[in-house]
Amino acid sequence: MTKILLLVVALAACGGSKKDTSPVGGPGEPAIDPTVPSWAPASCTAYQKAVFQAINCDAVEQGKRDEIQTAYNSASESWKAEKDADAARIEEVNQSCTSSAESVRTAIGDLCTAEAK
């Protein structure tokens, strides 16, 4: 079993094509960055979705959208730089993402709500 897992990991790492790092998401859905580490808490996905909503909302001033994007980029780069995070670090990141997502939602208020279907 270990040999099979090792082979799969080795093949995935060596793959013949460049890794696709483009954001993914369905039509009308926020793009989800596939390069966010697997250990990152769900609150970071919620933060990313709030950022996506804010930066794609023309009702929000461009300077504010740029500020939101820059803050997210800085935070996500720090997560991506860590290979393995211990439980204390994961909780720290969880709290930071929760706080940051709330901050983004507060900043955009009712300007960028999804249309009801």
CSV table of N, CA and C in Angstrom, one decimal:
chain,number,residue,atom,x,y,z
A,1,MET,N,0.8,-1.2,0.0
A,1,MET,CA,0.0,0.0,0.0
A,1,MET,C,0.9,1.3,0.0
A,2,THR,N,1.9,1.2,0.8
A,2,THR,CA,2.8,2.4,0.9
A,2,THR,C,3.5,2.6,-0.4
A,3,LYS,N,3.9,1.5,-1.1
A,3,LYS,CA,4.6,1.7,-2.4
A,3,LYS,C,3.6,2.3,-3.4
A,4,ILE,N,2.4,1.9,-3.4
A,4,ILE,CA,1.4,2.5,-4.4
A,4,ILE,C,1.2,3.9,-4.1
A,5,LEU,N,1.1,4.3,-2.8
A,5,LEU,CA,0.9,5.7,-2.5
A,5,LEU,C,2.1,6.5,-2.9
A,6,LEU,N,3.3,6.0,-2.6
A,6,LEU,CA,4.5,6.7,-3.0
A,6,LEU,C,4.6,6.9,-4.5
A,7,LEU,N,4.2,5.8,-5.3
A,7,LEU,CA,4.2,5.9,-6.7
A,7,LEU,C,3.2,7.0,-7.2
A,8,VAL,N,2.1,7.0,-6.6
A,8,VAL,CA,1.1,8.0,-7.0
A,8,VAL,C,1.6,9.4,-6.7
A,9,VAL,N,2.1,9.6,-5.6
A,9,VAL,CA,2.7,10.9,-5.2
A,9,VAL,C,3.8,11.3,-6.1
A,10,ALA,N,4.7,10.4,-6.4
A,10,ALA,CA,5.8,10.7,-7.3
A,10,ALA,C,5.3,11.0,-8.7
A,11,LEU,N,4.4,10.3,-9.2
A,11,LEU,CA,3.8,10.6,-10.5
A,11,LEU,C,3.1,11.9,-10.6
A,12,ALA,N,2.4,12.2,-9.5
A,12,ALA,CA,1.7,13.5,-9.5
A,12,ALA,C,2.7,14.7,-9.4
A,13,ALA,N,3.8,14.5,-8.7
A,13,ALA,CA,4.8,15.5,-8.6
A,13,ALA,C,5.6,15.7,-9.9
A,14,CYS,N,5.8,14.6,-10.6
A,14,CYS,CA,6.6,14.7,-11.8
A,14,CYS,C,5.7,15.0,-13.1
A,15,GLY,N,4.4,14.8,-13.0
A,15,GLY,CA,3.5,14.9,-14.1
A,15,GLY,C,4.1,15.6,-15.3
A,16,GLY,N,3.6,15.2,-16.5
A,16,GLY,CA,4.2,15.7,-17.7
A,16,GLY,C,3.7,17.1,-18.1
A,17,SER,N,2.8,17.7,-17.4
A,17,SER,CA,2.3,19.0,-17.7
A,17,SER,C,2.5,19.9,-16.5
A,18,LYS,N,2.4,21.2,-16.8
A,18,LYS,CA,2.5,22.2,-15.8
A,18,LYS,C,1.3,22.2,-14.9
A,19,LYS,N,1.5,22.3,-13.6
A,19,LYS,CA,0.4,22.3,-12.7
A,19,LYS,C,-0.5,23.5,-13.0
A,20,ASP,N,-1.8,23.2,-13.0
A,20,ASP,CA,-2.8,24.2,-13.2
A,20,ASP,C,-3.1,25.0,-11.9
A,21,THR,N,-2.7,26.2,-11.8
A,21,THR,CA,-2.9,27.0,-10.6
A,21,THR,C,-3.9,28.1,-10.8
A,22,SER,N,-4.7,28.0,-11.9
A,22,SER,CA,-5.8,28.9,-12.1
A,22,SER,C,-6.9,28.7,-11.1
A,23,PRO,N,-7.6,29.8,-10.7
A,23,PRO,CA,-8.7,29.7,-9.7
A,23,PRO,C,-9.8,28.8,-10.3
A,24,VAL,N,-10.5,28.1,-9.5
A,24,VAL,CA,-11.6,27.2,-10.0
A,24,VAL,C,-12.9,27.7,-9.3
A,25,GLY,N,-14.0,27.4,-10.0
A,25,GLY,CA,-15.3,27.8,-9.5
A,25,GLY,C,-16.3,27.7,-10.6
A,26,GLY,N,-17.5,27.4,-10.3
A,26,GLY,CA,-18.5,27.3,-11.3
A,26,GLY,C,-19.0,28.7,-11.8
A,27,PRO,N,-19.8,28.7,-12.8
A,27,PRO,CA,-20.4,29.9,-13.3
A,27,PRO,C,-21.0,30.7,-12.2
A,28,GLY,N,-20.6,32.0,-12.1
A,28,GLY,CA,-21.2,32.8,-11.1
A,28,GLY,C,-20.7,32.6,-9.7
A,29,GLU,N,-19.8,31.6,-9.5
A,29,GLU,CA,-19.3,31.2,-8.2
A,29,GLU,C,-17.9,31.9,-8.0
A,30,PRO,N,-17.6,32.2,-6.8
A,30,PRO,CA,-16.3,32.8,-6.5
A,30,PRO,C,-15.2,31.8,-6.9
A,31,ALA,N,-14.1,32.3,-7.5
A,31,ALA,CA,-13.0,31.4,-7.9
A,31,ALA,C,-12.3,31.0,-6.6
A,32,ILE,N,-11.9,29.7,-6.5
A,32,ILE,CA,-11.2,29.2,-5.3
A,32,ILE,C,-9.8,28.9,-5.7
A,33,ASP,N,-8.8,29.5,-5.0
A,33,ASP,CA,-7.4,29.3,-5.3
A,33,ASP,C,-7.0,27.9,-5.0
A,34,PRO,N,-6.6,27.1,-6.0
A,34,PRO,CA,-6.2,25.7,-5.7
A,34,PRO,C,-4.8,25.6,-5.0
A,35,THR,N,-4.1,26.7,-4.9
A,35,THR,CA,-2.8,26.7,-4.3
A,35,THR,C,-2.7,26.9,-2.8
A,36,VAL,N,-3.9,27.2,-2.3
A,36,VAL,CA,-4.0,27.4,-0.8
A,36,VAL,C,-3.7,26.0,-0.2
A,37,PRO,N,-2.8,26.0,0.9
A,37,PRO,CA,-2.4,24.7,1.4
A,37,PRO,C,-3.6,23.9,2.0
A,38,SER,N,-3.5,22.6,1.9
A,38,SER,CA,-4.6,21.7,2.4
A,38,SER,C,-4.8,21.9,3.9
A,39,TRP,N,-3.9,22.3,4.6
A,39,TRP,CA,-4.1,22.5,6.1
A,39,TRP,C,-4.8,23.8,6.4
A,40,ALA,N,-5.0,24.7,5.4
A,40,ALA,CA,-5.7,25.9,5.7
A,40,ALA,C,-7.1,25.7,6.2
A,41,PRO,N,-7.5,26.4,7.2
A,41,PRO,CA,-8.9,26.2,7.7
A,41,PRO,C,-10.0,26.7,6.7
A,42,ALA,N,-11.2,26.2,6.9
A,42,ALA,CA,-12.3,26.6,6.0
A,42,ALA,C,-12.6,28.1,6.1
A,43,SER,N,-12.2,28.7,7.2
A,43,SER,CA,-12.4,30.2,7.3
A,43,SER,C,-11.6,30.9,6.3
A,44,CYS,N,-10.5,30.4,5.8
A,44,CYS,CA,-9.7,31.0,4.8
A,44,CYS,C,-10.4,30.9,3.4
A,45,THR,N,-11.1,29.9,3.2
A,45,THR,CA,-11.9,29.8,1.9
A,45,THR,C,-13.0,30.8,2.0
A,46,ALA,N,-13.6,31.0,3.1
A,46,ALA,CA,-14.7,32.0,3.3
A,46,ALA,C,-14.1,33.4,3.1
A,47,TYR,N,-12.9,33.6,3.6
A,47,TYR,CA,-12.2,34.9,3.4
A,47,TYR,C,-11.9,35.1,1.9
A,48,GLN,N,-11.4,34.1,1.3
A,48,GLN,CA,-11.2,34.3,-0.2
A,48,GLN,C,-12.4,34.6,-0.9
A,49,LYS,N,-13.5,33.9,-0.6
A,49,LYS,CA,-14.8,34.2,-1.3
A,49,LYS,C,-15.3,35.6,-1.0
A,50,ALA,N,-15.1,36.2,0.2
A,50,ALA,CA,-15.5,37.5,0.5
A,50,ALA,C,-14.6,38.5,-0.3
A,51,VAL,N,-13.3,38.2,-0.4
A,51,VAL,CA,-12.4,39.0,-1.2
A,51,VAL,C,-12.8,39.0,-2.7
A,52,PHE,N,-13.1,37.8,-3.2
A,52,PHE,CA,-13.6,37.7,-4.6
A,52,PHE,C,-14.8,38.6,-4.9
A,53,GLN,N,-15.8,38.5,-3.9
A,53,GLN,CA,-17.0,39.3,-4.1
A,53,GLN,C,-16.7,40.8,-4.1
A,54,ALA,N,-15.8,41.2,-3.2
A,54,ALA,CA,-15.5,42.6,-3.1
A,54,ALA,C,-14.7,43.1,-4.3
A,55,ILE,N,-13.7,42.4,-4.7
A,55,ILE,CA,-12.9,42.9,-5.8
A,55,ILE,C,-13.6,42.9,-7.2
A,56,ASN,N,-14.7,42.1,-7.3
A,56,ASN,CA,-15.5,42.1,-8.5
A,56,ASN,C,-16.8,42.9,-8.4
A,57,CYS,N,-16.8,43.8,-7.4
A,57,CYS,CA,-18.0,44.7,-7.2
A,57,CYS,C,-17.7,46.1,-7.6
A,58,ASP,N,-18.2,46.6,-8.7
A,58,ASP,CA,-17.9,47.9,-9.1
A,58,ASP,C,-18.4,49.0,-8.2
A,59,ALA,N,-19.4,48.6,-7.3
A,59,ALA,CA,-19.9,49.6,-6.4
A,59,ALA,C,-18.9,50.0,-5.3
A,60,VAL,N,-17.9,49.1,-5.1
A,60,VAL,CA,-16.8,49.4,-4.1
A,60,VAL,C,-15.8,50.2,-4.8
A,61,GLU,N,-15.3,51.3,-4.2
A,61,GLU,CA,-14.3,52.1,-4.7
A,61,GLU,C,-13.0,51.3,-5.1
A,62,GLN,N,-12.4,51.6,-6.2
A,62,GLN,CA,-11.3,50.9,-6.7
A,62,GLN,C,-10.2,50.8,-5.7
A,63,GLY,N,-9.9,51.9,-5.0
A,63,GLY,CA,-8.8,51.9,-4.0
A,63,GLY,C,-9.1,50.9,-2.9
A,64,LYS,N,-10.4,50.8,-2.5
A,64,LYS,CA,-10.7,49.9,-1.4
A,64,LYS,C,-10.6,48.5,-1.9
A,65,ARG,N,-11.0,48.2,-3.2
A,65,ARG,CA,-10.8,46.9,-3.7
A,65,ARG,C,-9.4,46.5,-3.8
A,66,ASP,N,-8.5,47.4,-4.2
A,66,ASP,CA,-7.1,47.1,-4.3
A,66,ASP,C,-6.5,46.8,-2.9
A,67,GLU,N,-7.0,47.6,-1.9
A,67,GLU,CA,-6.5,47.4,-0.5
A,67,GLU,C,-6.9,46.0,0.0
A,68,ILE,N,-8.2,45.6,-0.3
A,68,ILE,CA,-8.7,44.2,0.1
A,68,ILE,C,-7.9,43.1,-0.6
A,69,GLN,N,-7.6,43.3,-1.9
A,69,GLN,CA,-6.8,42.3,-2.7
A,69,GLN,C,-5.4,42.2,-2.1
A,70,THR,N,-4.8,43.3,-1.9
A,70,THR,CA,-3.4,43.3,-1.4
A,70,THR,C,-3.3,42.6,0.0
A,71,ALA,N,-4.2,42.9,0.9
A,71,ALA,CA,-4.2,42.3,2.2
A,71,ALA,C,-4.4,40.8,2.0
A,72,TYR,N,-5.3,40.3,1.2
A,72,TYR,CA,-5.5,38.9,1.0
A,72,TYR,C,-4.3,38.3,0.4
A,73,ASN,N,-3.7,38.9,-0.6
A,73,ASN,CA,-2.5,38.3,-1.3
A,73,ASN,C,-1.4,38.1,-0.3
A,74,SER,N,-1.2,39.1,0.6
A,74,SER,CA,-0.1,39.0,1.6
A,74,SER,C,-0.4,37.9,2.6
A,75,ALA,N,-1.6,37.8,3.0
A,75,ALA,CA,-2.0,36.7,4.0
A,75,ALA,C,-1.8,35.3,3.3
A,76,SER,N,-2.4,35.2,2.1
A,76,SER,CA,-2.3,33.9,1.4
A,76,SER,C,-0.9,33.5,1.1
A,77,GLU,N,0.0,34.4,0.7
A,77,GLU,CA,1.4,34.1,0.5
A,77,GLU,C,2.0,33.5,1.7
A,78,SER,N,1.7,34.1,2.9
A,78,SER,CA,2.3,33.6,4.1
A,78,SER,C,1.8,32.1,4.4
A,79,TRP,N,0.6,31.8,4.1
A,79,TRP,CA,0.1,30.4,4.3
A,79,TRP,C,0.8,29.5,3.3
A,80,LYS,N,0.9,29.9,2.1
A,80,LYS,CA,1.5,29.1,1.0
A,80,LYS,C,3.0,28.8,1.3
A,81,ALA,N,3.7,29.7,2.0
A,81,ALA,CA,5.1,29.5,2.4
A,81,ALA,C,5.3,28.5,3.4
A,82,GLU,N,4.3,28.1,4.2
A,82,GLU,CA,4.4,27.1,5.2
A,82,GLU,C,4.0,25.8,4.7
A,83,LYS,N,4.9,24.8,4.9
A,83,LYS,CA,4.7,23.5,4.4
A,83,LYS,C,3.7,22.7,5.3
A,84,ASP,N,4.0,22.7,6.5
A,84,ASP,CA,3.1,22.0,7.5
A,84,ASP,C,2.9,23.0,8.7
A,85,ALA,N,1.7,23.1,9.1
A,85,ALA,CA,1.4,24.0,10.2
A,85,ALA,C,0.9,23.1,11.4
A,86,ASP,N,1.4,23.5,12.6
A,86,ASP,CA,0.9,22.8,13.8
A,86,ASP,C,-0.5,23.3,14.2
A,87,ALA,N,-1.1,22.7,15.1
A,87,ALA,CA,-2.4,23.0,15.6
A,87,ALA,C,-2.5,24.4,16.0
A,88,ALA,N,-1.5,24.9,16.7
A,88,ALA,CA,-1.6,26.3,17.2
A,88,ALA,C,-1.5,27.3,16.0
A,89,ARG,N,-0.7,27.0,15.1
A,89,ARG,CA,-0.6,27.9,13.9
A,89,ARG,C,-1.9,27.9,13.1
A,90,ILE,N,-2.5,26.7,12.9
A,90,ILE,CA,-3.8,26.6,12.2
A,90,ILE,C,-4.9,27.4,12.9
A,91,GLU,N,-4.9,27.3,14.2
A,91,GLU,CA,-5.9,28.1,15.0
A,91,GLU,C,-5.6,29.6,14.8
A,92,GLU,N,-4.4,30.0,14.8
A,92,GLU,CA,-4.0,31.4,14.6
A,92,GLU,C,-4.5,31.9,13.2
A,93,VAL,N,-4.2,31.1,12.2
A,93,VAL,CA,-4.7,31.4,10.8
A,93,VAL,C,-6.2,31.4,10.7
A,94,ASN,N,-6.8,30.4,11.4
A,94,ASN,CA,-8.3,30.4,11.4
A,94,ASN,C,-8.9,31.7,12.0
A,95,GLN,N,-8.4,32.1,13.1
A,95,GLN,CA,-8.9,33.4,13.7
A,95,GLN,C,-8.6,34.6,12.8
A,96,SER,N,-7.4,34.6,12.2
A,96,SER,CA,-7.1,35.7,11.3
A,96,SER,C,-8.0,35.7,10.1
A,97,CYS,N,-8.3,34.6,9.5
A,97,CYS,CA,-9.2,34.5,8.3
A,97,CYS,C,-10.6,34.9,8.7
A,98,THR,N,-11.1,34.4,9.8
A,98,THR,CA,-12.4,34.8,10.3
A,98,THR,C,-12.5,36.3,10.4
A,99,SER,N,-11.6,36.9,11.1
A,99,SER,CA,-11.6,38.3,11.4
A,99,SER,C,-11.5,39.1,10.0
A,100,SER,N,-10.6,38.6,9.2
A,100,SER,CA,-10.4,39.3,7.9
A,100,SER,C,-11.6,39.2,7.0
A,101,ALA,N,-12.3,38.0,7.0
A,101,ALA,CA,-13.5,37.9,6.2
A,101,ALA,C,-14.6,38.8,6.7
A,102,GLU,N,-14.7,38.9,8.0
A,102,GLU,CA,-15.7,39.8,8.6
A,102,GLU,C,-15.4,41.3,8.3
A,103,SER,N,-14.1,41.6,8.3
A,103,SER,CA,-13.7,43.0,7.9
A,103,SER,C,-14.1,43.3,6.5
A,104,VAL,N,-13.8,42.4,5.6
A,104,VAL,CA,-14.2,42.6,4.2
A,104,VAL,C,-15.7,42.8,4.0
A,105,ARG,N,-16.4,41.9,4.7
A,105,ARG,CA,-17.9,42.0,4.6
A,105,ARG,C,-18.4,43.3,5.1
A,106,THR,N,-17.8,43.8,6.2
A,106,THR,CA,-18.2,45.1,6.8
A,106,THR,C,-17.8,46.2,5.8
A,107,ALA,N,-16.7,46.1,5.2
A,107,ALA,CA,-16.2,47.2,4.3
A,107,ALA,C,-17.1,47.3,3.1
A,108,ILE,N,-17.6,46.2,2.6
A,108,ILE,CA,-18.5,46.3,1.4
A,108,ILE,C,-19.9,46.4,1.7
A,109,GLY,N,-20.3,46.1,2.9
A,109,GLY,CA,-21.7,46.3,3.4
A,109,GLY,C,-22.7,45.7,2.4
A,110,ASP,N,-23.7,46.4,2.1
A,110,ASP,CA,-24.8,45.9,1.2
A,110,ASP,C,-24.5,46.3,-0.3
A,111,LEU,N,-23.3,46.8,-0.6
A,111,LEU,CA,-23.0,47.2,-1.9
A,111,LEU,C,-22.9,46.0,-2.9
A,112,CYS,N,-22.5,44.9,-2.4
A,112,CYS,CA,-22.2,43.7,-3.3
A,112,CYS,C,-22.9,42.5,-2.8
A,113,THR,N,-24.2,42.5,-2.7
A,113,THR,CA,-24.9,41.3,-2.4
A,113,THR,C,-25.2,40.5,-3.6
A,114,ALA,N,-25.2,39.2,-3.5
A,114,ALA,CA,-25.5,38.3,-4.6
A,114,ALA,C,-27.0,38.5,-5.0
A,115,GLU,N,-27.3,38.5,-6.3
A,115,GLU,CA,-28.7,38.6,-6.7
A,115,GLU,C,-29.4,37.3,-6.4
A,116,ALA,N,-30.7,37.5,-5.9
A,116,ALA,CA,-31.5,36.3,-5.6
A,116,ALA,C,-31.9,35.7,-6.9
A,117,LYS,N,-32.0,34.3,-6.9
A,117,LYS,CA,-32.3,33.6,-8.1
A,117,LYS,C,-33.7,33.0,-7.9
